[in-house]
PDB file of C-alpha atoms and ligand atoms in Angstrom:
ATOM      1  CA  MET A   1    -120.325 -48.436 -20.905  1.00  0.00           C
ATOM      2  CA  ARG A   2    -117.457 -49.537 -18.398  1.00  0.00           C
ATOM      3  CA  LEU A   3    -114.397 -50.096 -20.641  1.00  0.00           C
ATOM      4  CA  VAL A   4    -110.486 -50.544 -19.952  1.00  0.00           C
ATOM      5  CA  LEU A   5    -107.854 -49.812 -22.532  1.00  0.00           C
ATOM      6  CA  LEU A   6    -104.595 -51.990 -22.253  1.00  0.00           C
ATOM      7  CA  GLY A   7    -101.791 -51.681 -24.603  1.00  0.00           C
ATOM      8  CA  PRO A   8     -98.164 -50.712 -24.482  1.00  0.00           C
ATOM      9  CA  PRO A   9     -96.812 -46.894 -24.569  1.00  0.00           C
ATOM     10  CA  GLY A  10     -97.354 -45.526 -28.080  1.00  0.00           C
ATOM     11  CA  ALA A  11    -100.096 -48.092 -28.757  1.00  0.00           C
ATOM     12  CA  GLY A  12    -102.282 -45.260 -29.311  1.00  0.00           C
ATOM     13  CA  LYS A  13    -104.777 -45.459 -26.104  1.00  0.00           C
ATOM     14  CA  GLY A  14    -105.142 -42.108 -25.467  1.00  0.00           C
ATOM     15  CA  THR A  15    -105.751 -40.961 -29.065  1.00  0.00           C
ATOM     16  CA  GLN A  16    -108.288 -43.501 -29.432  1.00  0.00           C
ATOM     17  CA  ALA A  17    -109.702 -43.012 -25.865  1.00  0.00           C
ATOM     18  CA  ILE A  18    -110.560 -39.279 -26.992  1.00  0.00           C
ATOM     19  CA  ARG A  19    -112.533 -40.768 -30.224  1.00  0.00           C
ATOM     20  CA  ILE A  20    -114.477 -43.623 -28.358  1.00  0.00           C
ATOM     21  CA  ALA A  21    -115.368 -41.081 -25.490  1.00  0.00           C
ATOM     22  CA  GLN A  22    -117.111 -38.840 -27.880  1.00  0.00           C
ATOM     23  CA  TRP A  23    -118.803 -41.654 -29.659  1.00  0.00           C
ATOM     24  CA  LEU A  24    -119.965 -43.038 -26.435  1.00  0.00           C
ATOM     25  CA  GLN A  25    -120.551 -39.595 -24.515  1.00  0.00           C
ATOM     26  CA  ILE A  26    -118.821 -40.899 -21.623  1.00  0.00           C
ATOM     27  CA  PRO A  27    -115.671 -39.268 -19.606  1.00  0.00           C
ATOM     28  CA  HIS A  28    -112.155 -40.495 -20.770  1.00  0.00           C
ATOM     29  CA  VAL A  29    -109.851 -41.267 -17.397  1.00  0.00           C
ATOM     30  CA  SER A  30    -106.224 -41.249 -18.339  1.00  0.00           C
ATOM     31  CA  THR A  31    -104.131 -42.030 -15.320  1.00  0.00           C
ATOM     32  CA  GLY A  32    -101.247 -40.535 -17.081  1.00  0.00           C
ATOM     33  CA  ASP A  33    -103.207 -37.145 -17.653  1.00  0.00           C
ATOM     34  CA  LEU A  34    -104.163 -37.364 -13.782  1.00  0.00           C
ATOM     35  CA  LEU A  35    -100.796 -37.724 -12.666  1.00  0.00           C
ATOM     36  CA  ARG A  36     -99.063 -35.437 -14.697  1.00  0.00           C
ATOM     37  CA  GLU A  37    -101.564 -32.931 -13.527  1.00  0.00           C
ATOM     38  CA  HIS A  38    -100.505 -33.521 -10.200  1.00  0.00           C
ATOM     39  CA  VAL A  39     -97.008 -33.124 -11.140  1.00  0.00           C
ATOM     40  CA  GLU A  40     -97.753 -29.693 -12.735  1.00  0.00           C
ATOM     41  CA  ARG A  41     -99.272 -28.556  -9.671  1.00  0.00           C
ATOM     42  CA  GLY A  42     -96.967 -29.704  -7.560  1.00  0.00           C
ATOM     43  CA  SER A  43     -99.143 -31.473  -5.391  1.00  0.00           C
ATOM     44  CA  ARG A  44     -97.441 -33.786  -2.678  1.00  0.00           C
ATOM     45  CA  LEU A  45     -99.129 -36.693  -4.955  1.00  0.00           C
ATOM     46  CA  GLY A  46     -97.217 -35.115  -7.714  1.00  0.00           C
ATOM     47  CA  VAL A  47     -93.664 -34.949  -6.229  1.00  0.00           C
ATOM     48  CA  ARG A  48     -94.210 -38.436  -5.056  1.00  0.00           C
ATOM     49  CA  ALA A  49     -94.919 -39.894  -8.706  1.00  0.00           C
ATOM     50  CA  ARG A  50     -92.747 -37.539 -10.873  1.00  0.00           C
ATOM     51  CA  ALA A  51     -89.488 -39.521  -9.908  1.00  0.00           C
ATOM     52  CA  TYR A  52     -91.468 -42.889 -10.949  1.00  0.00           C
ATOM     53  CA  MET A  53     -92.670 -41.224 -14.061  1.00  0.00           C
ATOM     54  CA  ASP A  54     -89.305 -39.798 -15.117  1.00  0.00           C
ATOM     55  CA  ARG A  55     -87.452 -42.894 -14.873  1.00  0.00           C
ATOM     56  CA  GLY A  56     -90.427 -44.813 -16.730  1.00  0.00           C
ATOM     57  CA  GLU A  57     -91.524 -46.944 -14.110  1.00  0.00           C
ATOM     58  CA  TYR A  58     -94.696 -47.292 -12.320  1.00  0.00           C
ATOM     59  CA  VAL A  59     -96.029 -44.966  -9.510  1.00  0.00           C
ATOM     60  CA  PRO A  60     -96.833 -47.228  -6.302  1.00  0.00           C
ATOM     61  CA  ASP A  61    -100.290 -48.899  -6.442  1.00  0.00           C
ATOM     62  CA  ASP A  62    -101.946 -47.358  -3.261  1.00  0.00           C
ATOM     63  CA  VAL A  63    -101.412 -43.862  -4.972  1.00  0.00           C
ATOM     64  CA  VAL A  64    -103.063 -44.886  -8.379  1.00  0.00           C
ATOM     65  CA  VAL A  65    -105.796 -46.513  -6.976  1.00  0.00           C
ATOM     66  CA  ARG A  66    -106.867 -43.840  -4.509  1.00  0.00           C
ATOM     67  CA  MET A  67    -106.642 -41.143  -7.115  1.00  0.00           C
ATOM     68  CA  VAL A  68    -108.678 -43.476  -9.743  1.00  0.00           C
ATOM     69  CA  MET A  69    -111.372 -44.560  -7.166  1.00  0.00           C
ATOM     70  CA  ASP A  70    -112.234 -40.650  -6.406  1.00  0.00           C
ATOM     71  CA  ARG A  71    -112.276 -39.892  -9.921  1.00  0.00           C
ATOM     72  CA  LEU A  72    -115.076 -42.763 -10.714  1.00  0.00           C
ATOM     73  CA  GLU A  73    -117.000 -41.498  -7.888  1.00  0.00           C
ATOM     74  CA  GLU A  74    -117.626 -37.912  -9.733  1.00  0.00           C
ATOM     75  CA  PRO A  75    -121.091 -37.352 -11.164  1.00  0.00           C
ATOM     76  CA  ASP A  76    -119.783 -37.888 -15.015  1.00  0.00           C
ATOM     77  CA  ALA A  77    -118.565 -41.383 -14.491  1.00  0.00           C
ATOM     78  CA  GLN A  78    -121.691 -42.941 -13.239  1.00  0.00           C
ATOM     79  CA  LYS A  79    -123.204 -43.324 -16.550  1.00  0.00           C
ATOM     80  CA  GLY A  80    -119.745 -45.122 -17.686  1.00  0.00           C
ATOM     81  CA  PHE A  81    -116.072 -44.361 -18.119  1.00  0.00           C
ATOM     82  CA  ILE A  82    -113.029 -45.169 -20.504  1.00  0.00           C
ATOM     83  CA  LEU A  83    -110.166 -46.178 -18.103  1.00  0.00           C
ATOM     84  CA  ASP A  84    -106.973 -45.568 -20.345  1.00  0.00           C
ATOM     85  CA  GLY A  85    -103.610 -46.911 -18.337  1.00  0.00           C
ATOM     86  CA  PHE A  86    -105.374 -48.312 -15.454  1.00  0.00           C
ATOM     87  CA  PRO A  87    -105.386 -50.883 -14.068  1.00  0.00           C
ATOM     88  CA  ARG A  88    -101.509 -51.670 -15.002  1.00  0.00           C
ATOM     89  CA  THR A  89    -100.773 -54.291 -12.621  1.00  0.00           C
ATOM     90  CA  VAL A  90    -102.614 -57.249 -10.872  1.00  0.00           C
ATOM     91  CA  PRO A  91    -103.326 -55.463  -7.493  1.00  0.00           C
ATOM     92  CA  GLN A  92    -104.465 -52.298  -9.334  1.00  0.00           C
ATOM     93  CA  ALA A  93    -106.850 -54.664 -11.490  1.00  0.00           C
ATOM     94  CA  GLN A  94    -108.063 -56.389  -8.268  1.00  0.00           C
ATOM     95  CA  ALA A  95    -108.797 -53.277  -6.200  1.00  0.00           C
ATOM     96  CA  LEU A  96    -110.959 -51.813  -9.458  1.00  0.00           C
ATOM     97  CA  GLU A  97    -112.868 -55.371  -9.567  1.00  0.00           C
ATOM     98  CA  ASP A  98    -113.541 -55.358  -6.013  1.00  0.00           C
ATOM     99  CA  ALA A  99    -114.654 -51.528  -5.818  1.00  0.00           C
ATOM    100  CA  LEU A 100    -116.970 -52.043  -8.921  1.00  0.00           C
ATOM    101  CA  ALA A 101    -118.311 -55.332  -7.849  1.00  0.00           C
ATOM    102  CA  ASP A 102    -119.401 -53.188  -4.447  1.00  0.00           C
ATOM    103  CA  ALA A 103    -121.020 -50.751  -6.372  1.00  0.00           C
ATOM    104  CA  GLY A 104    -122.925 -53.033  -8.762  1.00  0.00           C
ATOM    105  CA  ARG A 105    -121.421 -51.882 -11.926  1.00  0.00           C
ATOM    106  CA  PRO A 106    -118.558 -54.513 -13.148  1.00  0.00           C
ATOM    107  CA  LEU A 107    -116.411 -53.747 -16.433  1.00  0.00           C
ATOM    108  CA  GLU A 108    -117.715 -54.482 -19.932  1.00  0.00           C
ATOM    109  CA  ALA A 109    -114.839 -54.980 -21.700  1.00  0.00           C
ATOM    110  CA  VAL A 110    -111.142 -54.759 -22.196  1.00  0.00           C
ATOM    111  CA  LEU A 111    -109.556 -53.856 -25.120  1.00  0.00           C
ATOM    112  CA  LYS A 112    -105.923 -54.710 -25.777  1.00  0.00           C
ATOM    113  CA  PHE A 113    -104.327 -52.684 -28.476  1.00  0.00           C
ATOM    114  CA  THR A 114    -101.477 -54.190 -29.942  1.00  0.00           C
ATOM    115  CA  ILE A 115     -98.353 -53.035 -31.619  1.00  0.00           C
ATOM    116  CA  ASP A 116     -94.672 -53.805 -31.890  1.00  0.00           C
ATOM    117  CA  ASP A 117     -91.650 -52.142 -30.119  1.00  0.00           C
ATOM    118  CA  ASP A 118     -90.303 -50.373 -33.228  1.00  0.00           C
ATOM    119  CA  MET A 119     -93.433 -49.052 -34.072  1.00  0.00           C
ATOM    120  CA  ALA A 120     -94.041 -47.628 -30.275  1.00  0.00           C
ATOM    121  CA  ILE A 121     -90.500 -46.142 -30.571  1.00  0.00           C
ATOM    122  CA  LYS A 122     -91.118 -44.277 -33.703  1.00  0.00           C
ATOM    123  CA  ARG A 123     -94.609 -43.139 -32.602  1.00  0.00           C
ATOM    124  CA  LEU A 124     -93.343 -42.042 -29.182  1.00  0.00           C
ATOM    125  CA  SER A 125     -90.171 -40.190 -30.404  1.00  0.00           C
ATOM    126  CA  ASN A 126     -92.329 -38.058 -32.997  1.00  0.00           C
ATOM    127  CA  ARG A 127     -94.978 -37.351 -30.496  1.00  0.00           C
ATOM    128  CA  TRP A 128     -95.745 -33.509 -29.440  1.00  0.00           C
ATOM    129  CA  LEU A 129     -98.444 -32.396 -27.029  1.00  0.00           C
ATOM    130  CA  CYS A 130    -100.256 -28.954 -26.892  1.00  0.00           C
ATOM    131  CA  PRO A 131     -99.978 -27.737 -23.102  1.00  0.00           C
ATOM    132  CA  CYS A 132    -103.079 -26.040 -23.079  1.00  0.00           C
ATOM    133  CA  CYS A 133    -105.711 -28.722 -24.837  1.00  0.00           C
ATOM    134  CA  LYS A 134    -103.809 -31.670 -24.084  1.00  0.00           C
ATOM    135  CA  ARG A 135    -104.075 -32.585 -27.936  1.00  0.00           C
ATOM    136  CA  THR A 136    -101.642 -35.365 -29.211  1.00  0.00           C
ATOM    137  CA  TYR A 137     -99.838 -34.528 -32.656  1.00  0.00           C
ATOM    138  CA  ASN A 138     -97.263 -36.530 -34.060  1.00  0.00           C
ATOM    139  CA  MET A 139     -94.425 -35.104 -36.298  1.00  0.00           C
ATOM    140  CA  GLU A 140     -94.563 -37.791 -38.711  1.00  0.00           C
ATOM    141  CA  PHE A 141     -98.114 -39.136 -38.842  1.00  0.00           C
ATOM    142  CA  MET A 142    -100.007 -36.345 -37.648  1.00  0.00           C
ATOM    143  CA  ARG A 143     -98.467 -32.945 -38.374  1.00  0.00           C
ATOM    144  CA  PRO A 144     -99.930 -29.670 -37.044  1.00  0.00           C
ATOM    145  CA  GLN A 145    -100.624 -27.345 -39.825  1.00  0.00           C
ATOM    146  CA  ASP A 146     -97.672 -24.684 -39.082  1.00  0.00           C
ATOM    147  CA  GLY A 147     -95.544 -27.460 -37.680  1.00  0.00           C
ATOM    148  CA  SER A 148     -94.928 -26.179 -34.028  1.00  0.00           C
ATOM    149  CA  SER A 149     -98.089 -24.928 -32.526  1.00  0.00           C
ATOM    150  CA  CYS A 150    -101.488 -26.431 -31.824  1.00  0.00           C
ATOM    151  CA  ASP A 151    -104.243 -26.446 -34.763  1.00  0.00           C
ATOM    152  CA  ASP A 152    -106.916 -25.410 -32.154  1.00  0.00           C
ATOM    153  CA  ASP A 153    -105.590 -22.823 -29.663  1.00  0.00           C
ATOM    154  CA  GLY A 154    -102.072 -21.862 -31.290  1.00  0.00           C
ATOM    155  CA  CYS A 155    -100.124 -22.909 -28.302  1.00  0.00           C
ATOM    156  CA  GLN A 156     -96.555 -24.001 -28.749  1.00  0.00           C
ATOM    157  CA  LEU A 157     -96.259 -27.573 -28.742  1.00  0.00           C
ATOM    158  CA  THR A 158     -94.009 -29.502 -26.132  1.00  0.00           C
ATOM    159  CA  ARG A 159     -92.742 -32.930 -25.467  1.00  0.00           C
ATOM    160  CA  ARG A 160     -93.172 -35.473 -22.382  1.00  0.00           C
ATOM    161  CA  SER A 161     -90.151 -35.934 -20.410  1.00  0.00           C
ATOM    162  CA  ASP A 162     -90.470 -39.731 -20.808  1.00  0.00           C
ATOM    163  CA  ASP A 163     -90.303 -39.833 -24.359  1.00  0.00           C
ATOM    164  CA  ASP A 164     -86.943 -40.412 -25.074  1.00  0.00           C
ATOM    165  CA  GLU A 165     -85.930 -43.732 -26.331  1.00  0.00           C
ATOM    166  CA  ILE A 166     -84.234 -44.832 -23.355  1.00  0.00           C
ATOM    167  CA  THR A 167     -87.322 -43.863 -21.187  1.00  0.00           C
ATOM    168  CA  VAL A 168     -89.292 -45.352 -23.511  1.00  0.00           C
ATOM    169  CA  ARG A 169     -87.599 -48.945 -24.182  1.00  0.00           C
ATOM    170  CA  ARG A 170     -87.447 -48.944 -19.972  1.00  0.00           C
ATOM    171  CA  ARG A 171     -91.806 -48.094 -20.044  1.00  0.00           C
ATOM    172  CA  LEU A 172     -92.008 -51.056 -22.788  1.00  0.00           C
ATOM    173  CA  ASP A 173     -90.046 -53.342 -20.271  1.00  0.00           C
ATOM    174  CA  VAL A 174     -92.163 -52.533 -17.386  1.00  0.00           C
ATOM    175  CA  TYR A 175     -95.420 -52.813 -19.292  1.00  0.00           C
ATOM    176  CA  ARG A 176     -93.967 -56.714 -20.265  1.00  0.00           C
ATOM    177  CA  LEU A 177     -93.457 -57.314 -16.786  1.00  0.00           C
ATOM    178  CA  GLU A 178     -96.048 -55.560 -14.946  1.00  0.00           C
ATOM    179  CA  THR A 179     -98.998 -55.243 -17.187  1.00  0.00           C
ATOM    180  CA  GLU A 180     -98.932 -58.118 -19.475  1.00  0.00           C
ATOM    181  CA  PRO A 181    -100.114 -60.388 -16.765  1.00  0.00           C
ATOM    182  CA  LEU A 182    -103.663 -58.548 -16.762  1.00  0.00           C
ATOM    183  CA  GLU A 183    -104.216 -60.254 -20.312  1.00  0.00           C
ATOM    184  CA  LEU A 184    -104.760 -63.524 -18.618  1.00  0.00           C
ATOM    185  CA  PHE A 185    -106.446 -61.813 -15.484  1.00  0.00           C
ATOM    186  CA  TYR A 186    -109.384 -60.197 -17.622  1.00  0.00           C
ATOM    187  CA  TRP A 187    -109.163 -63.453 -20.548  1.00  0.00           C
ATOM    188  CA  GLU A 188    -110.283 -65.438 -17.869  1.00  0.00           C
ATOM    189  CA  ARG A 189    -113.123 -63.173 -17.008  1.00  0.00           C
ATOM    190  CA  GLY A 190    -114.392 -63.084 -20.511  1.00  0.00           C
ATOM    191  CA  LEU A 191    -113.747 -59.361 -21.033  1.00  0.00           C
ATOM    192  CA  LEU A 192    -110.476 -59.180 -23.091  1.00  0.00           C
ATOM    193  CA  ARG A 193    -111.067 -58.441 -26.707  1.00  0.00           C
ATOM    194  CA  GLU A 194    -108.318 -57.451 -29.314  1.00  0.00           C
ATOM    195  CA  VAL A 195    -107.441 -54.561 -31.564  1.00  0.00           C
ATOM    196  CA  ASP A 196    -104.661 -54.533 -34.247  1.00  0.00           C
ATOM    197  CA  ALA A 197    -103.441 -50.888 -33.376  1.00  0.00           C
ATOM    198  CA  GLN A 198    -100.598 -51.001 -36.000  1.00  0.00           C
ATOM    199  CA  ALA A 199    -102.178 -49.359 -38.733  1.00  0.00           C
ATOM    200  CA  ARG A 200    -103.586 -45.688 -39.478  1.00  0.00           C
ATOM    201  CA  LEU A 201    -105.602 -43.509 -37.355  1.00  0.00           C
ATOM    202  CA  ASP A 202    -108.926 -44.014 -38.649  1.00  0.00           C
ATOM    203  CA  LEU A 203    -108.456 -47.648 -39.376  1.00  0.00           C
ATOM    204  CA  VAL A 204    -107.866 -48.378 -35.556  1.00  0.00           C
ATOM    205  CA  THR A 205    -111.023 -46.437 -34.806  1.00  0.00           C
ATOM    206  CA  GLU A 206    -112.972 -48.354 -36.857  1.00  0.00           C
ATOM    207  CA  ARG A 207    -111.626 -51.621 -35.376  1.00  0.00           C
ATOM    208  CA  THR A 208    -112.041 -50.242 -31.953  1.00  0.00           C
ATOM    209  CA  LYS A 209    -115.835 -49.598 -32.826  1.00  0.00           C
ATOM    210  CA  GLU A 210    -116.046 -53.024 -34.297  1.00  0.00           C
ATOM    211  CA  ALA A 211    -114.693 -54.804 -31.127  1.00  0.00           C
ATOM    212  CA  LEU A 212    -117.230 -52.963 -29.073  1.00  0.00           C
ATOM    213  CA  SER A 213    -120.170 -53.287 -31.473  1.00  0.00           C
ATOM    214  CA  ASP A 214    -122.156 -55.864 -29.701  1.00  0.00           C
ATOM    215  CA  ILE A 215    -122.356 -53.746 -26.124  1.00  0.00           C
ATOM    216  CA  ALA A 216    -122.135 -50.295 -27.722  1.00  0.00           C
ATOM    217  CA  SER A 217    -125.455 -48.498 -27.351  1.00  0.00           C
TER     218      SER A 217
HETATM  219  P1  AP5 B 301     -99.194 -42.683 -19.816  1.00  0.00           P
HETATM  220  O1  AP5 B 301     -99.529 -41.223 -20.159  1.00  0.00           O
HETATM  221  O2  AP5 B 301    -100.044 -43.711 -19.581  1.00  0.00           O
HETATM  222  O3  AP5 B 301     -98.264 -43.515 -20.684  1.00  0.00           O
HETATM  223  P2  AP5 B 301     -98.202 -44.840 -21.363  1.00  0.00           P
HETATM  224  O4  AP5 B 301     -99.162 -45.746 -20.981  1.00  0.00           O
HETATM  225  O5  AP5 B 301     -96.868 -45.113 -21.472  1.00  0.00           O
HETATM  226  O6  AP5 B 301     -98.808 -44.496 -22.968  1.00  0.00           O
HETATM  227  P3  AP5 B 301     -98.827 -43.214 -23.716  1.00  0.00           P
HETATM  228  O7  AP5 B 301     -99.570 -41.785 -23.496  1.00  0.00           O
HETATM  229  O8  AP5 B 301     -97.122 -43.260 -23.795  1.00  0.00           O
HETATM  230  O9  AP5 B 301     -99.148 -43.841 -25.198  1.00  0.00           O
HETATM  231  P4  AP5 B 301    -100.486 -43.943 -25.918  1.00  0.00           P
HETATM  232  O10 AP5 B 301    -100.973 -45.626 -26.136  1.00  0.00           O
HETATM  233  O11 AP5 B 301    -101.894 -43.076 -25.005  1.00  0.00           O
HETATM  234  O12 AP5 B 301    -100.392 -43.531 -27.037  1.00  0.00           O
HETATM  235  P5  AP5 B 301    -101.066 -42.090 -27.751  1.00  0.00           P
HETATM  236  O13 AP5 B 301    -102.395 -42.353 -27.904  1.00  0.00           O
HETATM  237  O14 AP5 B 301    -100.439 -40.870 -27.007  1.00  0.00           O
HETATM  238  O15 AP5 B 301     -98.431 -43.125 -18.397  1.00  0.00           O
HETATM  239  C1  AP5 B 301     -97.240 -42.389 -18.237  1.00  0.00           C
HETATM  240  C2  AP5 B 301     -96.559 -42.641 -16.866  1.00  0.00           C
HETATM  241  O16 AP5 B 301     -97.529 -42.501 -15.725  1.00  0.00           O
HETATM  242  C3  AP5 B 301     -96.193 -44.387 -16.671  1.00  0.00           C
HETATM  243  O17 AP5 B 301     -94.936 -44.477 -17.115  1.00  0.00           O
HETATM  244  C4  AP5 B 301     -96.142 -44.185 -15.251  1.00  0.00           C
HETATM  245  O18 AP5 B 301     -95.161 -43.980 -14.549  1.00  0.00           O
HETATM  246  C5  AP5 B 301     -97.517 -43.420 -14.732  1.00  0.00           C
HETATM  247  N1  AP5 B 301     -98.682 -44.302 -14.652  1.00  0.00           N
HETATM  248  C6  AP5 B 301     -99.686 -44.112 -15.583  1.00  0.00           C
HETATM  249  N2  AP5 B 301    -100.779 -44.913 -15.257  1.00  0.00           N
HETATM  250  C7  AP5 B 301    -100.157 -45.643 -13.884  1.00  0.00           C
HETATM  251  C8  AP5 B 301    -100.621 -46.836 -13.218  1.00  0.00           C
HETATM  252  N3  AP5 B 301    -102.018 -47.274 -13.437  1.00  0.00           N
HETATM  253  N4  AP5 B 301     -99.950 -47.271 -12.203  1.00  0.00           N
HETATM  254  C9  AP5 B 301     -98.696 -46.875 -12.081  1.00  0.00           C
HETATM  255  N5  AP5 B 301     -98.366 -45.976 -12.832  1.00  0.00           N
HETATM  256  C10 AP5 B 301     -99.029 -45.136 -13.696  1.00  0.00           C
HETATM  257  O19 AP5 B 301     -99.980 -41.907 -29.165  1.00  0.00           O
HETATM  258  C11 AP5 B 301     -98.740 -41.991 -29.590  1.00  0.00           C
HETATM  259  C12 AP5 B 301     -98.033 -41.340 -30.504  1.00  0.00           C
HETATM  260  O20 AP5 B 301     -98.588 -41.912 -31.621  1.00  0.00           O
HETATM  261  C13 AP5 B 301     -98.912 -39.671 -30.543  1.00  0.00           C
HETATM  262  O21 AP5 B 301     -98.077 -39.148 -31.277  1.00  0.00           O
HETATM  263  C14 AP5 B 301    -100.150 -40.197 -31.583  1.00  0.00           C
HETATM  264  O22 AP5 B 301    -100.630 -39.108 -32.518  1.00  0.00           O
HETATM  265  C15 AP5 B 301     -99.435 -41.267 -32.544  1.00  0.00           C
HETATM  266  N6  AP5 B 301    -100.472 -42.123 -32.859  1.00  0.00           N
HETATM  267  C16 AP5 B 301    -101.450 -42.768 -32.186  1.00  0.00           C
HETATM  268  N7  AP5 B 301    -101.989 -43.351 -32.924  1.00  0.00           N
HETATM  269  C17 AP5 B 301    -101.565 -43.618 -34.337  1.00  0.00           C
HETATM  270  C18 AP5 B 301    -102.044 -44.458 -35.466  1.00  0.00           C
HETATM  271  N8  AP5 B 301    -102.898 -45.161 -35.577  1.00  0.00           N
HETATM  272  N9  AP5 B 301    -101.003 -44.189 -36.528  1.00  0.00           N
HETATM  273  C19 AP5 B 301    -100.108 -43.207 -36.374  1.00  0.00           C
HETATM  274  N10 AP5 B 301     -99.876 -42.661 -35.142  1.00  0.00           N
HETATM  275  C20 AP5 B 301    -100.482 -42.599 -33.764  1.00  0.00           C
END
């Protein structure tokens, strides 16, 4: 399956993408994770991206589009993929549509996760991550067993530098301005499906699977 996940920061895209990827046995491609890897490595792309990410703004389209297209050419993505956090602008969506049309493998669905701003801020203010395996925790909703380290590998959990409330509010504004227009873009193409993501984790997973039940094999 070739799938895009849309939704504001904190909607649970990354959390659900990991579960859907296991269910469908296809790779989860997160532009946020790819960009953070570049930042950690200190690559040229990472140095350029970091300033935008720290302000809660989008990294320029040309940088992100090239990075995603390279990733989608890897062998594991030939059987399908889940794009989490891409596309986020109409030019990115157009570039993706053109590239997939050229390859004869168009998108099959776009899931839009909905959540209100207060819940997004609450989730992101309490998000902690394992720097080793990238598993996400939440001090309000999904606590690690000992309260501070990863249940799987024992690494000390850390926070994302863009998860403070001021930057989250900026990210929500940027989402509304730049990414919400994609809902119409995909609705016009008959691809958009909505999932109410303001519910407990397992229920959102059930809703996600239900939304894909007619095309999941
Ligand atoms: P990115 O990393 O993609 O951040 P985001 O889109 O803002 O999304 P988040 O990762 O914050 O939220 P999520 O929806 O994945 O939520 P999660 O599952 O973690 O991008 C970061 C930055 O990179 C951007 O700001 C931009 O600068 C740049 N960038 C990335 N892609 C780009 C692009 N295409 N173009 C340009 N720039 C780009 O869940 C959040 C928390 O809630 C977790 O703690 C989780 O445990 C918890 N949680 C999840 N679901 C539930 C639930 N149902 N109940 C209770 N808690 C839950």
